[in-house]
CSV table of C-alpha atoms in Angstrom, one decimal:
chain,number,residue,atom,x,y,z
Y,1,MET,CA,-142.3,7.4,-54.1
Y,2,ALA,CA,-140.2,8.7,-56.6
Y,3,ARG,CA,-138.0,6.2,-59.2
Y,4,LEU,CA,-135.0,6.4,-59.0
Y,5,LYS,CA,-133.9,7.9,-62.1
Y,6,VAL,CA,-131.0,5.0,-64.1
Y,7,GLY,CA,-129.2,7.4,-67.2
Y,8,VAL,CA,-128.1,3.9,-69.1
Y,9,LEU,CA,-124.6,4.2,-71.0
Y,10,ILE,CA,-124.2,1.8,-74.6
Y,11,SER,CA,-121.9,1.1,-77.7
Y,12,GLY,CA,-123.8,-1.3,-79.5
Y,13,ARG,CA,-126.9,-3.0,-79.3
Y,14,GLY,CA,-127.7,-2.4,-76.0
Y,15,SER,CA,-129.1,-5.7,-75.1
Y,16,ASN,CA,-128.9,-5.3,-70.5
Y,17,MET,CA,-130.1,-1.9,-71.7
Y,18,ALA,CA,-133.1,-3.4,-73.5
Y,19,ALA,CA,-134.1,-5.8,-70.4
Y,20,LEU,CA,-133.6,-2.4,-67.9
Y,21,ILE,CA,-136.1,-1.1,-70.2
Y,22,ASP,CA,-137.9,-3.8,-70.2
Y,23,ALA,CA,-138.0,-4.2,-66.5
Y,24,ALA,CA,-138.8,-0.5,-65.6
Y,25,ARG,CA,-141.9,-1.3,-67.4
Y,26,ALA,CA,-143.6,-3.1,-64.6
Y,27,PRO,CA,-145.6,0.0,-62.5
Y,28,ASP,CA,-143.5,-1.6,-59.5
Y,29,TYR,CA,-140.0,-0.9,-60.4
Y,30,PRO,CA,-138.6,1.2,-58.4
Y,31,ALA,CA,-136.9,2.5,-61.3
Y,32,GLU,CA,-137.3,4.3,-64.6
Y,33,ILE,CA,-134.2,4.8,-67.5
Y,34,ALA,CA,-134.6,8.6,-67.9
Y,35,CYS,CA,-132.6,8.1,-70.8
Y,36,VAL,CA,-129.7,6.1,-72.7
Y,37,VAL,CA,-126.5,7.9,-73.8
Y,38,SER,CA,-124.5,5.9,-76.3
Y,39,ASN,CA,-120.4,7.2,-77.6
Y,40,ARG,CA,-121.8,5.6,-81.1
Y,41,ALA,CA,-124.7,7.4,-83.9
Y,42,ALA,CA,-125.0,3.9,-85.2
Y,43,ALA,CA,-125.1,2.3,-81.6
Y,44,GLU,CA,-128.7,0.0,-82.4
Y,45,GLY,CA,-129.3,0.6,-79.1
Y,46,LEU,CA,-130.3,3.8,-79.6
Y,47,ALA,CA,-133.1,2.5,-81.7
Y,48,THR,CA,-134.6,0.7,-79.1
Y,49,ALA,CA,-134.2,3.1,-76.9
Y,50,ARG,CA,-136.8,5.8,-79.0
Y,51,ALA,CA,-138.3,3.1,-80.1
Y,52,ALA,CA,-140.0,2.4,-76.7
Y,53,GLY,CA,-139.8,6.6,-75.8
Y,54,ILE,CA,-136.5,7.1,-73.9
Y,55,PRO,CA,-134.9,10.2,-74.4
Y,56,THR,CA,-131.5,9.3,-77.1
Y,57,GLU,CA,-128.0,10.9,-76.6
Y,58,ILE,CA,-124.9,11.4,-78.6
Y,59,VAL,CA,-121.8,12.0,-76.7
Y,60,ALA,CA,-118.7,11.0,-78.9
Y,61,LEU,CA,-115.6,11.9,-78.2
Y,62,SER,CA,-114.5,13.1,-81.7
Y,63,ALA,CA,-116.3,16.3,-81.1
Y,64,HIS,CA,-114.8,16.8,-77.9
Y,65,ALA,CA,-110.6,17.9,-77.3
Y,66,ASP,CA,-110.2,15.3,-75.1
Y,67,ARG,CA,-111.3,12.0,-73.2
Y,68,ALA,CA,-112.5,14.1,-69.8
Y,69,ALA,CA,-114.0,16.9,-71.4
Y,70,ALA,CA,-116.1,14.3,-73.2
Y,71,ASP,CA,-117.0,12.2,-69.4
Y,72,ARG,CA,-118.0,16.1,-68.6
Y,73,ALA,CA,-119.8,16.6,-71.4
Y,74,MET,CA,-121.3,13.3,-70.3
Y,75,THR,CA,-121.7,14.3,-67.0
Y,76,ALA,CA,-123.9,17.8,-67.9
Y,77,VAL,CA,-125.9,14.9,-70.0
Y,78,LEU,CA,-127.4,13.0,-67.7
Y,79,ALA,CA,-127.1,15.4,-65.0
Y,80,ARG,CA,-129.4,17.5,-67.5
Y,81,HIS,CA,-131.9,14.1,-67.4
Y,82,GLY,CA,-131.8,14.8,-63.8
Y,83,VAL,CA,-130.1,10.9,-63.5
Y,84,GLN,CA,-129.7,9.9,-60.2
Y,85,LEU,CA,-127.7,6.2,-61.4
Y,86,VAL,CA,-125.8,5.2,-64.2
Y,87,ALA,CA,-125.8,2.5,-65.6
Y,88,LEU,CA,-123.0,0.9,-68.3
Y,89,ALA,CA,-124.3,-1.7,-70.6
Y,90,GLY,CA,-122.2,-2.6,-73.2
Y,91,PHE,CA,-120.5,0.9,-73.0
Y,92,MET,CA,-117.3,-0.2,-74.4
Y,93,ARG,CA,-115.5,3.1,-74.8
Y,94,ILE,CA,-112.9,4.1,-71.6
Y,95,LEU,CA,-114.0,6.5,-69.5
Y,96,SER,CA,-111.1,9.1,-67.7
Y,97,SER,CA,-110.5,8.5,-63.6
Y,98,ASP,CA,-112.6,11.6,-62.6
Y,99,PHE,CA,-115.5,9.9,-64.6
Y,100,PRO,CA,-116.3,7.0,-61.5
Y,101,ALA,CA,-115.2,9.7,-59.5
Y,102,HIS,CA,-117.5,12.0,-60.2
Y,103,TRP,CA,-120.6,9.4,-59.3
Y,104,ALA,CA,-118.8,7.4,-56.9
Y,105,GLY,CA,-121.2,4.4,-55.4
Y,106,ARG,CA,-123.8,5.6,-58.0
Y,107,ILE,CA,-121.9,4.1,-61.3
Y,108,VAL,CA,-122.8,0.2,-61.8
Y,109,ASN,CA,-121.4,-2.0,-64.1
Y,110,ILE,CA,-122.1,-5.7,-65.7
Y,111,HIS,CA,-118.7,-8.0,-66.1
Y,112,PRO,CA,-119.3,-11.1,-68.1
Y,113,SER,CA,-117.8,-13.5,-65.4
Y,114,LEU,CA,-117.6,-13.8,-61.9
Y,115,LEU,CA,-115.6,-11.7,-60.5
Y,116,PRO,CA,-112.9,-11.3,-59.6
Y,117,ALA,CA,-111.9,-14.2,-61.4
Y,118,PHE,CA,-111.3,-13.4,-65.5
Y,119,LYS,CA,-111.2,-9.1,-65.3
Y,120,GLY,CA,-110.9,-7.2,-69.1
Y,121,LEU,CA,-112.5,-8.7,-72.5
Y,122,ASP,CA,-112.8,-11.5,-74.0
Y,123,VAL,CA,-113.3,-13.1,-70.8
Y,124,GLN,CA,-116.2,-16.0,-71.8
Y,125,ARG,CA,-112.9,-17.5,-73.7
Y,126,GLN,CA,-110.3,-16.6,-70.5
Y,127,ALA,CA,-112.7,-19.0,-68.5
Y,128,ILE,CA,-112.7,-21.8,-71.2
Y,129,GLU,CA,-109.1,-21.6,-71.7
Y,130,ALA,CA,-109.1,-21.9,-68.0
Y,131,GLY,CA,-111.5,-25.1,-68.1
Y,132,ALA,CA,-113.1,-23.4,-65.4
Y,133,ARG,CA,-117.2,-25.5,-65.4
Y,134,VAL,CA,-118.8,-22.6,-64.5
Y,135,SER,CA,-119.0,-18.7,-65.1
Y,136,GLY,CA,-120.7,-16.0,-64.5
Y,137,CYS,CA,-121.8,-12.9,-64.5
Y,138,THR,CA,-121.2,-9.3,-62.4
Y,139,VAL,CA,-123.1,-6.4,-61.5
Y,140,HIS,CA,-120.7,-4.5,-59.3
Y,141,PHE,CA,-119.5,-0.7,-58.4
Y,142,VAL,CA,-117.8,1.4,-60.6
Y,143,THR,CA,-114.3,2.4,-59.4
Y,144,ALA,CA,-111.1,3.7,-60.9
Y,145,GLU,CA,-110.0,0.1,-61.2
Y,146,LEU,CA,-110.7,-2.3,-64.0
Y,147,ASP,CA,-113.4,-4.9,-63.0
Y,148,ALA,CA,-112.7,-4.1,-59.4
Y,149,GLY,CA,-115.6,-2.6,-57.8
Y,150,PRO,CA,-118.2,-3.8,-54.6
Y,151,ILE,CA,-120.0,-6.4,-56.2
Y,152,VAL,CA,-123.5,-5.9,-55.7
Y,153,ALA,CA,-124.7,-9.8,-57.3
Y,154,GLN,CA,-123.6,-11.8,-59.2
Y,155,ALA,CA,-125.4,-15.2,-61.3
Y,156,ALA,CA,-123.5,-18.8,-62.1
Y,157,VAL,CA,-123.7,-20.8,-65.2
Y,158,PRO,CA,-122.3,-24.1,-66.3
Y,159,VAL,CA,-119.3,-24.3,-68.8
Y,160,LEU,CA,-120.4,-27.0,-70.8
Y,161,ALA,CA,-118.8,-29.6,-73.1
Y,162,GLY,CA,-118.0,-27.8,-76.3
Y,163,ASP,CA,-118.7,-24.1,-75.7
Y,164,THR,CA,-117.0,-21.6,-77.6
Y,165,PRO,CA,-116.6,-18.4,-76.2
Y,166,ALA,CA,-119.5,-17.3,-78.4
Y,167,THR,CA,-122.2,-20.3,-76.7
Y,168,LEU,CA,-120.6,-19.5,-73.6
Y,169,ALA,CA,-122.1,-15.4,-73.6
Y,170,ALA,CA,-125.1,-16.4,-74.7
Y,171,ARG,CA,-125.5,-18.5,-71.4
Y,172,ILE,CA,-124.5,-15.7,-69.8
Y,173,LEU,CA,-126.1,-13.1,-71.5
Y,174,ARG,CA,-129.5,-15.1,-69.9
Y,175,GLN,CA,-128.4,-14.1,-66.7
Y,176,GLU,CA,-127.3,-10.6,-67.4
Y,177,HIS,CA,-130.3,-10.0,-68.6
Y,178,ARG,CA,-131.9,-11.7,-65.1
Y,179,LEU,CA,-129.9,-10.0,-63.0
Y,180,TYR,CA,-128.7,-6.0,-63.4
Y,181,PRO,CA,-132.2,-5.8,-63.1
Y,182,LEU,CA,-132.7,-7.2,-60.1
Y,183,ALA,CA,-129.5,-5.4,-58.7
Y,184,ILE,CA,-130.6,-2.3,-60.1
Y,185,ARG,CA,-134.0,-2.7,-58.1
Y,186,TRP,CA,-132.0,-3.0,-54.5
Y,187,ILE,CA,-130.2,-0.6,-55.3
Y,188,ALA,CA,-133.6,2.0,-56.3
Y,189,GLU,CA,-134.8,0.6,-53.0
Y,190,ARG,CA,-132.4,1.9,-51.0
Y,191,ARG,CA,-131.0,-1.7,-49.9
Y,192,VAL,CA,-126.9,-1.7,-50.9
Y,193,ARG,CA,-124.4,0.1,-48.6
Y,194,ILE,CA,-121.3,0.6,-49.3
Y,195,GLU,CA,-118.9,-0.6,-46.6
Y,196,GLY,CA,-115.1,-1.3,-46.4
Y,197,GLY,CA,-114.7,-1.6,-50.6
Y,198,ARG,CA,-118.0,-4.2,-50.4
Y,199,THR,CA,-121.6,-4.5,-50.4
Y,200,LEU,CA,-123.9,-4.6,-47.8
Y,201,VAL,CA,-127.5,-5.8,-49.1
Y,202,ASP,CA,-130.2,-5.4,-46.4
Y,203,GLY,CA,-133.3,-7.0,-46.4
Y,204,VAL,CA,-132.6,-9.9,-49.7
Y,205,PRO,CA,-134.2,-13.4,-48.6
Y,206,PRO,CA,-131.4,-15.5,-48.7
Y,207,GLY,CA,-130.3,-17.4,-51.7
Y,208,ALA,CA,-131.1,-14.2,-53.7
Y,209,THR,CA,-127.9,-14.9,-55.2
Y,210,LEU,CA,-128.7,-16.5,-58.2
Y,211,LEU,CA,-127.3,-19.6,-59.3
Y,212,PHE,CA,-129.4,-20.9,-62.5
Y,213,SER,CA,-129.7,-24.0,-63.4
Y,214,PRO,CA,-128.6,-24.6,-67.8
Y,215,ASP,CA,-132.4,-24.3,-68.8
Y,216,ALA,CA,-132.5,-21.3,-67.2
G,1,MET,CA,-115.7,-54.3,-65.1
G,2,ALA,CA,-112.8,-54.6,-62.0
G,3,ARG,CA,-113.6,-51.0,-59.9
G,4,LEU,CA,-110.8,-48.4,-60.0
G,5,LYS,CA,-108.7,-48.7,-57.0
G,6,VAL,CA,-108.5,-45.0,-55.3
G,7,GLY,CA,-105.8,-44.3,-52.4
G,8,VAL,CA,-107.0,-41.8,-50.2
G,9,LEU,CA,-104.5,-38.9,-48.2
G,10,ILE,CA,-105.9,-37.2,-45.5
G,11,SER,CA,-104.2,-35.3,-42.3
G,12,GLY,CA,-107.6,-34.6,-40.6
G,13,ARG,CA,-110.9,-35.6,-39.8
G,14,GLY,CA,-111.5,-37.1,-43.7
G,15,SER,CA,-115.2,-35.7,-44.4
G,16,ASN,CA,-115.2,-35.7,-48.5
G,17,MET,CA,-112.9,-39.1,-48.2
G,18,ALA,CA,-115.6,-40.6,-45.8
G,19,ALA,CA,-117.6,-39.3,-49.0
G,20,LEU,CA,-115.8,-41.1,-51.2
G,21,ILE,CA,-116.8,-44.5,-48.7
G,22,ASP,CA,-120.4,-44.0,-49.0
G,23,ALA,CA,-120.3,-43.5,-53.0
G,24,ALA,CA,-118.4,-46.7,-52.5
G,25,ARG,CA,-120.7,-48.5,-51.0
G,26,ALA,CA,-122.7,-48.3,-53.4
G,27,PRO,CA,-122.9,-51.7,-56.0
G,28,ASP,CA,-122.0,-49.5,-59.3
G,29,TYR,CA,-119.8,-46.9,-58.1
G,30,PRO,CA,-117.2,-47.6,-60.0
G,31,ALA,CA,-114.0,-46.9,-57.8
G,32,GLU,CA,-113.4,-48.2,-54.4
G,33,ILE,CA,-111.3,-47.4,-51.2
G,34,ALA,CA,-107.8,-49.5,-51.8
G,35,CYS,CA,-106.2,-47.6,-48.7
G,36,VAL,CA,-106.7,-44.0,-47.0
G,37,VAL,CA,-102.9,-43.0,-45.5
G,38,SER,CA,-102.6,-40.2,-43.1
G,39,ASN,CA,-99.0,-38.1,-42.3
G,40,ARG,CA,-100.3,-37.6,-39.1
G,41,ALA,CA,-101.6,-40.7,-36.5
G,42,ALA,CA,-103.7,-38.6,-35.0
G,43,ALA,CA,-105.7,-37.6,-38.0
G,44,GLU,CA,-109.2,-38.5,-36.7
G,45,GLY,CA,-110.3,-40.1,-40.5
G,46,LEU,CA,-108.3,-43.0,-39.5
G,47,ALA,CA,-110.6,-44.2,-37.5
G,48,THR,CA,-114.2,-43.4,-39.9
G,49,ALA,CA,-111.5,-45.6,-42.2
G,50,ARG,CA,-110.9,-48.3,-39.5
G,51,ALA,CA,-114.8,-48.7,-38.9
G,52,ALA,CA,-115.3,-48.5,-42.8
G,53,GLY,CA,-113.2,-51.6,-43.2
G,54,ILE,CA,-110.4,-49.9,-45.2
G,55,PRO,CA,-106.9,-50.6,-44.4
G,56,THR,CA,-104.8,-47.7,-43.6
G,57,GLU,CA,-101.5,-46.1,-43.5
G,58,ILE,CA,-99.5,-43.6,-42.0
G,59,VAL,CA,-96.3,-42.0,-43.5
G,60,ALA,CA,-95.3,-39.0,-41.4
G,61,LEU,CA,-92.4,-37.0,-42.8
G,62,SER,CA,-91.1,-37.3,-39.6
G,63,ALA,CA,-90.1,-40.8,-39.9
G,64,HIS,CA,-88.1,-39.8,-43.0
G,65,ALA,CA,-85.2,-38.2,-44.1
G,66,ASP,CA,-87.2,-35.5,-45.6
G,67,ARG,CA,-90.7,-34.6,-47.7
G,68,ALA,CA,-88.3,-36.6,-50.9
G,69,ALA,CA,-87.6,-39.8,-48.8
G,70,ALA,CA,-91.2,-39.1,-47.5
G,71,ASP,CA,-93.1,-39.0,-51.0
G,72,ARG,CA,-91.4,-42.2,-51.9
G,73,ALA,CA,-92.4,-43.8,-48.7
G,74,MET,CA,-96.3,-42.6,-49.4
G,75,THR,CA,-95.4,-43.8,-53.6
G,76,ALA,CA,-94.5,-47.4,-52.3
G,77,VAL,CA,-97.3,-48.1,-49.8
G,78,LEU,CA,-100.0,-46.8,-52.4
G,79,ALA,CA,-98.3,-49.2,-54.7
G,80,ARG,CA,-99.0,-51.8,-52.5
G,81,HIS,CA,-102.0,-51.4,-52.2
G,82,GLY,CA,-102.6,-51.4,-56.0
G,83,VAL,CA,-103.6,-47.8,-56.1
G,84,GLN,CA,-103.9,-46.5,-59.4
G,85,LEU,CA,-105.9,-42.5,-58.8
G,86,VAL,CA,-104.8,-40.6,-55.6
G,87,ALA,CA,-107.0,-38.2,-54.2
G,88,LEU,CA,-106.4,-35.8,-51.7
G,89,ALA,CA,-108.7,-35.1,-49.3
G,90,GLY,CA,-108.2,-32.2,-46.8
G,91,PHE,CA,-103.8,-33.4,-46.5
G,92,MET,CA,-102.3,-30.7,-45.2
G,93,ARG,CA,-98.7,-31.8,-46.4
G,94,ILE,CA,-97.1,-29.7,-49.3
G,95,LEU,CA,-95.7,-32.7,-51.3
G,96,SER,CA,-92.4,-32.6,-53.7
G,97,SER,CA,-92.8,-32.1,-57.1
G,98,ASP,CA,-91.9,-35.1,-57.9
G,99,PHE,CA,-94.8,-36.8,-55.7
G,100,PRO,CA,-97.0,-35.4,-58.6
G,101,ALA,CA,-95.2,-35.5,-61.3
G,102,HIS,CA,-94.6,-39.8,-60.2
G,103,TRP,CA,-98.5,-39.6,-60.2
G,104,ALA,CA,-99.5,-37.2,-63.9
G,105,GLY,CA,-102.9,-37.5,-64.3
G,106,ARG,CA,-104.2,-40.0,-61.0
G,107,ILE,CA,-104.4,-37.7,-58.9
G,108,VAL,CA,-106.4,-35.3,-58.2
G,109,ASN,CA,-107.6,-32.9,-55.1
G,110,ILE,CA,-110.8,-30.6,-54.2
G,111,HIS,CA,-110.0,-26.8,-53.3
G,112,PRO,CA,-113.3,-25.1,-51.5
G,113,SER,CA,-113.2,-22.3,-53.9
G,114,LEU,CA,-114.6,-21.6,-58.1
G,115,LEU,CA,-110.5,-22.2,-59.1
G,116,PRO,CA,-108.3,-20.2,-60.5
G,117,ALA,CA,-110.2,-17.5,-57.9
G,118,PHE,CA,-108.9,-17.8,-54.6
G,119,LYS,CA,-106.1,-20.0,-54.5
G,120,GLY,CA,-104.1,-21.2,-51.0
G,121,LEU,CA,-105.5,-21.1,-47.3
G,122,ASP,CA,-108.3,-19.5,-46.0
G,123,VAL,CA,-110.2,-19.6,-49.7
G,124,GLN,CA,-113.3,-19.2,-48.1
G,125,ARG,CA,-112.3,-15.1,-46.2
G,126,GLN,CA,-110.9,-14.9,-49.2
G,127,ALA,CA,-114.2,-15.2,-51.1
G,128,ILE,CA,-115.8,-13.5,-48.1
G,129,GLU,CA,-113.3,-10.4,-48.3
G,130,ALA,CA,-113.3,-10.1,-52.3
G,131,GLY,CA,-117.4,-9.5,-52.1
G,132,ALA,CA,-117.5,-12.5,-53.7
G,133,ARG,CA,-122.0,-14.0,-54.0
G,134,VAL,CA,-120.6,-16.7,-55.6
G,135,SER,CA,-118.0,-19.6,-54.7
G,136,GLY,CA,-117.8,-23.0,-54.4
G,137,CYS,CA,-115.4,-26.0,-54.7
G,138,THR,CA,-113.0,-27.7,-58.2
G,139,VAL,CA,-112.2,-31.1,-58.5
G,140,HIS,CA,-108.9,-30.5,-60.6
G,141,PHE,CA,-106.0,-33.4,-61.1
G,142,VAL,CA,-102.7,-32.7,-59.0
G,143,THR,CA,-100.0,-30.7,-60.8
G,144,ALA,CA,-96.2,-29.2,-59.4
G,145,GLU,CA,-97.8,-25.6,-58.9
G,146,LEU,CA,-100.4,-24.8,-56.4
G,147,ASP,CA,-104.2,-25.2,-57.0
G,148,ALA,CA,-103.9,-25.0,-61.6
G,149,GLY,CA,-104.5,-28.7,-62.6
G,150,PRO,CA,-106.5,-29.6,-65.0
G,151,ILE,CA,-110.1,-28.3,-63.7
G,152,VAL,CA,-112.6,-32.0,-63.9
G,153,ALA,CA,-115.7,-30.4,-62.3
G,154,GLN,CA,-117.1,-27.6,-59.9
G,155,ALA,CA,-120.0,-27.0,-57.9
G,156,ALA,CA,-121.3,-23.1,-57.4
G,157,VAL,CA,-122.1,-22.1,-54.0
G,158,PRO,CA,-124.1,-18.7,-53.0
G,159,VAL,CA,-122.1,-16.4,-50.6
G,160,LEU,CA,-124.6,-15.4,-48.2
G,161,ALA,CA,-125.6,-11.6,-46.4
G,162,GLY,CA,-123.3,-12.5,-42.4
G,163,ASP,CA,-121.4,-15.2,-43.6
G,164,THR,CA,-118.1,-16.0,-41.8
G,165,PRO,CA,-115.7,-18.6,-43.6
G,166,ALA,CA,-117.2,-21.1,-40.9
G,167,THR,CA,-119.7,-21.0,-42.1
G,168,LEU,CA,-118.7,-20.4,-45.8
G,169,ALA,CA,-116.7,-23.3,-45.8
G,170,ALA,CA,-119.3,-25.8,-44.5
G,171,ARG,CA,-122.0,-24.7,-46.6
G,172,ILE,CA,-119.0,-25.4,-49.8
G,173,LEU,CA,-118.2,-28.7,-47.9
G,174,ARG,CA,-121.8,-30.0,-48.2
G,175,GLN,CA,-121.1,-29.5,-51.9
G,176,GLU,CA,-117.9,-31.2,-52.2
G,177,HIS,CA,-119.2,-33.7,-50.7
G,178,ARG,CA,-121.1,-35.0,-53.6
G,179,LEU,CA,-118.9,-33.8,-55.9
G,180,TYR,CA,-115.7,-35.5,-55.7
G,181,PRO,CA,-117.8,-38.5,-55.7
G,182,LEU,CA,-118.9,-37.6,-58.4
G,183,ALA,CA,-115.7,-36.7,-59.9
G,184,ILE,CA,-114.0,-39.6,-59.2
G,185,ARG,CA,-117.1,-42.0,-61.0
G,186,TRP,CA,-116.4,-39.5,-64.4
G,187,ILE,CA,-112.9,-40.4,-63.5
G,188,ALA,CA,-113.0,-44.1,-63.5
G,189,GLU,CA,-115.6,-44.4,-66.2
G,190,ARG,CA,-112.6,-43.1,-68.1
G,191,ARG,CA,-114.6,-40.5,-69.2
G,192,VAL,CA,-112.3,-37.8,-68.9
G,193,ARG,CA,-109.1,-37.2,-71.0
G,194,ILE,CA,-106.5,-34.1,-70.4
G,195,GLU,CA,-105.6,-31.8,-73.4
G,196,GLY,CA,-104.1,-28.9,-73.9
G,197,GLY,CA,-103.9,-28.4,-69.9
G,198,ARG,CA,-107.5,-28.7,-69.9
G,199,THR,CA,-109.6,-31.6,-69.2
G,200,LEU,CA,-112.8,-33.0,-71.3
G,201,VAL,CA,-115.0,-35.1,-70.1
G,202,ASP,CA,-117.2,-37.3,-72.3
G,203,GLY,CA,-120.6,-38.4,-72.1
G,204,VAL,CA,-121.2,-36.9,-69.0
G,205,PRO,CA,-125.5,-36.0,-69.9
G,206,PRO,CA,-125.2,-31.3,-69.8
G,207,GLY,CA,-125.2,-29.3,-67.3
G,208,ALA,CA,-124.1,-32.1,-65.0
G,209,THR,CA,-121.6,-29.1,-64.0
G,210,LEU,CA,-123.5,-28.5,-60.8
G,211,LEU,CA,-125.9,-24.8,-59.7
G,212,PHE,CA,-126.7,-25.9,-56.3
G,213,SER,CA,-129.5,-24.3,-54.4
G,214,PRO,CA,-129.3,-22.8,-51.2
G,215,ASP,CA,-130.9,-25.1,-49.7
G,216,ALA,CA,-129.3,-28.0,-51.3
């Protein structure tokens, strides 16, 4: 069976991109990383991708007339690499609404909270300030509305006494690196349908929603 | 050491009350159930409490001039039993704001979601309709603001494919029955301080925030 071609969008070190590259090394993983695109030439993740033999591209906003033009250039680049699914991985540039519309149902993101709680930026601080004892991460389809698209998968982690946004972010990130490859596996296996603004995941064993112990 | 005297407020079957009664049977449990108060004479939980030898009281809104008067009567009843901590357990009558103010820092509730997500009523349906893959329950201090007081403890459960509000509620309830006795243990052990609208729990091992497997 042909593997699903995934284009990963990064802006920085791309640790979730690295987790996806690593997962896709397994012969039975049903997706491959077709290209990595950054909006910043200085993104550290570009070197990681190149070292893994993955084509990289830079689509800088500054090289285009406006956001919409940059987004069209991005879509052209992704199409050139045959991308079937776009995976945002710490991509920090705001997208025009045309971009998720063009890729509707074929673009996912990973967000470091249990959505719908704690949308936007600095979400680990939001969780700590709310006194939450549980937080986590969410893989969701991207829509024009911020952090509100259909949820594919979530993983929970504890918020511990003495956590700073940085320590909580690190704990959540370890689960992101497990969850994103799993969610993209399900999508590549065509298990995931969007219906009525929610996703249905077929044939996944009960409990595949991930709840990790603090030591995991 | 004297055990903390807990007054439990119920309106129905009082399954969390029963879990607290059960926990307090252990000789080393640092709290005792001093009385159970219902706003409904027909509450099934009253029989459970009586069978366990716990004094029960009924404070019906209809027997008082208004909500504030009923709340004052409730406080008088609780004081008569020497109650030091009020635990709401499916208490479905709206309280006047004077009641949580009088018991500030000495009144807790258990809510079937991971607050701040999904406040109010029918929260399991809210979680399912949001497509959440993780939900849970929260023990929090009660303030005048609905479902917004300082969080003491949370436990997470998966939301499974095919869940109805009833099946999800049952899964969460099993964790409520573990979490509420644990949180009240911490309070009775004087581990819990409220600071800046959040709680600090001292001397609880890391990871005591509970993340349960689906089979737990």
